mmCIF file of C-alpha atoms in Angstrom:
data_model
loop_
_atom_site.group_PDB
_atom_site.id
_atom_site.type_symbol
_atom_site.label_atom_id
_atom_site.label_comp_id
_atom_site.label_asym_id
_atom_site.label_seq_id
_atom_site.Cartn_x
_atom_site.Cartn_y
_atom_site.Cartn_z
ATOM 1 C CA MET A 198 191.132 23.076 70.051
ATOM 2 C CA LYS A 199 193.162 21.004 67.642
ATOM 3 C CA ILE A 200 194.944 24.046 66.229
ATOM 4 C CA LYS A 201 196.377 24.852 69.644
ATOM 5 C CA GLU A 202 197.487 21.236 70.004
ATOM 6 C CA GLU A 203 199.058 20.944 66.565
ATOM 7 C CA TYR A 204 200.653 24.370 66.024
ATOM 8 C CA ASP A 205 202.881 26.773 67.884
ATOM 9 C CA VAL A 206 201.257 30.142 68.643
ATOM 10 C CA ASP A 207 203.295 31.850 65.917
ATOM 11 C CA ASP A 208 202.330 29.213 63.325
ATOM 12 C CA TYR A 209 198.524 29.288 63.619
ATOM 13 C CA PRO A 210 196.911 29.254 60.174
ATOM 14 C CA GLU A 211 195.410 32.499 58.883
ATOM 15 C CA ILE A 212 191.868 31.186 59.301
ATOM 16 C CA TYR A 213 192.365 31.014 63.063
ATOM 17 C CA HIS A 214 192.671 34.788 63.207
ATOM 18 C CA ARG A 215 189.529 35.529 61.191
ATOM 19 C CA ASP A 216 186.393 36.790 62.892
ATOM 20 C CA THR A 217 183.767 34.181 63.621
ATOM 21 C CA PRO A 218 180.895 34.588 61.150
ATOM 22 C CA PRO A 219 177.609 35.819 62.604
ATOM 23 C CA GLU A 220 175.095 33.191 63.648
ATOM 24 C CA VAL A 221 172.052 32.717 61.476
ATOM 25 C CA PRO A 222 168.561 32.029 62.812
ATOM 26 C CA ASP A 223 167.645 28.365 63.235
ATOM 27 C CA ASP A 224 164.895 28.714 60.641
ATOM 28 C CA TYR A 225 167.195 30.203 57.992
ATOM 29 C CA MET A 226 167.191 28.493 54.597
ATOM 30 C CA ALA A 227 169.370 29.637 51.723
ATOM 31 C CA ASN A 228 167.523 30.516 48.503
ATOM 32 C CA ALA A 229 164.126 30.407 50.214
ATOM 33 C CA ASP A 230 162.356 32.366 47.473
ATOM 34 C CA SER A 231 163.630 30.080 44.726
ATOM 35 C CA ILE A 232 162.610 27.023 46.785
ATOM 36 C CA ARG A 233 159.092 28.440 47.142
ATOM 37 C CA ALA A 234 158.866 29.211 43.422
ATOM 38 C CA GLY A 235 160.188 25.766 42.505
ATOM 39 C CA ALA A 236 157.680 24.076 44.799
ATOM 40 C CA LYS A 237 154.767 25.943 43.219
ATOM 41 C CA LYS A 238 156.016 25.014 39.766
ATOM 42 C CA ALA A 239 156.446 21.365 40.797
ATOM 43 C CA LEU A 240 152.935 21.214 42.253
ATOM 44 C CA ALA A 241 151.468 22.605 39.026
ATOM 45 C CA LEU A 242 153.399 19.986 37.038
ATOM 46 C CA TYR A 243 152.158 17.184 39.282
ATOM 47 C CA LEU A 244 148.520 18.254 39.100
ATOM 48 C CA GLU A 245 148.675 18.490 35.288
ATOM 49 C CA ASP A 246 150.618 15.266 34.760
ATOM 50 C CA GLU A 247 148.621 12.697 32.779
ATOM 51 C CA ASN A 248 150.089 9.798 34.761
ATOM 52 C CA TYR A 249 149.260 11.397 38.107
ATOM 53 C CA LEU A 250 145.717 12.095 36.913
ATOM 54 C CA TYR A 251 145.377 8.522 35.629
ATOM 55 C CA LEU A 252 146.520 7.138 38.989
ATOM 56 C CA TRP A 253 144.089 9.392 40.825
ATOM 57 C CA GLU A 254 141.194 8.316 38.587
ATOM 58 C CA SER A 255 142.135 4.614 38.801
ATOM 59 C CA LYS A 256 142.917 4.373 42.518
ATOM 60 C CA ASP A 257 139.581 2.838 43.524
ATOM 61 C CA ARG A 258 139.767 0.112 40.844
ATOM 62 C CA ILE A 259 143.160 -1.220 41.907
ATOM 63 C CA PRO A 260 143.160 -4.260 44.212
ATOM 64 C CA GLN A 261 144.312 -3.269 47.703
ATOM 65 C CA LYS A 262 147.338 -5.588 47.744
ATOM 66 C CA ALA A 263 148.540 -4.245 44.395
ATOM 67 C CA ALA A 264 148.032 -0.659 45.581
ATOM 68 C CA GLU A 265 150.054 -1.392 48.718
ATOM 69 C CA LYS A 266 152.820 -3.051 46.710
ATOM 70 C CA LEU A 267 153.012 0.015 44.458
ATOM 71 C CA SER A 268 152.904 2.404 47.447
ATOM 72 C CA LEU A 269 150.073 4.117 45.604
ATOM 73 C CA LYS A 270 148.865 5.996 48.673
ATOM 74 C CA SER A 271 152.308 7.566 49.148
ATOM 75 C CA ILE A 272 152.668 8.379 45.464
ATOM 76 C CA LEU A 273 149.282 10.077 45.288
ATOM 77 C CA GLY A 274 149.930 11.818 48.597
ATOM 78 C CA CYS A 275 153.072 13.527 47.360
ATOM 79 C CA ALA A 276 151.112 16.334 45.680
ATOM 80 C CA SER A 277 148.949 16.989 48.734
ATOM 81 C CA CYS A 278 152.039 16.892 50.979
ATOM 82 C CA LEU A 279 153.722 19.447 48.735
ATOM 83 C CA GLU A 280 150.598 21.603 48.745
ATOM 84 C CA TYR A 281 150.554 21.490 52.555
ATOM 85 C CA ALA A 282 154.269 22.353 52.643
ATOM 86 C CA ILE A 283 153.594 25.400 50.467
ATOM 87 C CA ILE A 284 150.679 26.528 52.639
ATOM 88 C CA SER A 285 152.662 26.059 55.858
ATOM 89 C CA ASP A 286 155.872 27.483 54.326
ATOM 90 C CA ASP A 287 157.823 24.303 55.142
ATOM 91 C CA LEU A 288 160.938 25.027 53.100
ATOM 92 C CA LEU A 289 162.601 21.730 53.932
ATOM 93 C CA ALA A 290 159.648 19.722 52.579
ATOM 94 C CA MET A 291 159.404 22.015 49.542
ATOM 95 C CA ARG A 292 163.101 21.566 48.822
ATOM 96 C CA ARG A 293 162.566 17.800 48.453
ATOM 97 C CA HIS A 294 160.559 18.579 45.334
ATOM 98 C CA GLY A 295 163.322 20.643 43.756
ATOM 99 C CA ASN A 296 163.705 17.943 41.121
ATOM 100 C CA ALA A 297 160.127 17.425 39.944
ATOM 101 C CA ALA A 298 161.362 15.107 37.185
ATOM 102 C CA GLY A 299 162.075 12.411 39.765
ATOM 103 C CA TYR A 300 158.504 12.483 41.018
ATOM 104 C CA LEU A 301 157.101 12.657 37.481
ATOM 105 C CA SER A 302 159.062 9.556 36.480
ATOM 106 C CA CYS A 303 157.689 7.823 39.575
ATOM 107 C CA PHE A 304 154.150 8.710 38.459
ATOM 108 C CA ALA A 305 154.901 7.314 34.992
ATOM 109 C CA PHE A 306 156.354 4.080 36.360
ATOM 110 C CA CYS A 307 153.435 3.551 38.727
ATOM 111 C CA ALA A 308 150.855 4.374 36.039
ATOM 112 C CA GLU A 309 152.415 1.785 33.733
ATOM 113 C CA ARG A 310 152.196 -0.870 36.470
ATOM 114 C CA VAL A 311 148.554 0.080 37.137
ATOM 115 C CA ARG A 312 147.727 -0.232 33.425
ATOM 116 C CA GLU A 313 149.237 -3.723 33.463
ATOM 117 C CA ILE A 314 147.171 -4.636 36.534
ATOM 118 C CA LEU A 315 143.915 -3.209 35.181
ATOM 119 C CA LYS A 316 144.274 -4.394 31.571
ATOM 120 C CA PRO A 317 142.816 -7.897 32.184
ATOM 121 C CA VAL A 318 139.967 -6.401 34.225
ATOM 122 C CA GLU A 319 139.149 -3.847 31.528
ATOM 123 C CA GLU A 320 139.328 -6.487 28.784
ATOM 124 C CA CYS A 321 136.961 -8.719 30.743
ATOM 125 C CA GLN A 322 134.561 -5.819 31.291
ATOM 126 C CA GLY A 323 134.710 -5.047 27.563
ATOM 127 C CA MET A 324 133.680 -8.601 26.716
ATOM 128 C CA VAL A 325 130.743 -8.452 29.112
ATOM 129 C CA MET A 326 129.606 -5.107 27.704
ATOM 130 C CA SER A 327 129.703 -6.386 24.113
ATOM 131 C CA MET A 328 127.447 -9.368 24.877
#
């Protein structure tokens, strides 16, 4: 131990003499109940978010290369991954969603890009429909 190498026996710091804290189980997570509650709240926010819903409704109209570039599959999968984490009580995965605002801003950014991609297609379809 470094303490034994660096100090004389009479000069050991106070912390050396303290009892070793008890071990915690490997599956222990601090604030588990608040993580669970936060995950449920985040999932509800995702599923009600207008941008998330727009992406979900538009996913089949987006060209595959554009969808890949936007990582659309991963973005849309975040809600189902969180739902699975809640069901399986995966606290580590749930904790990643502690800041739902980050995911919501990602939905907004992606939805804006999708609107830009689909705008010419929708305008063209509108012209055809009006003929």
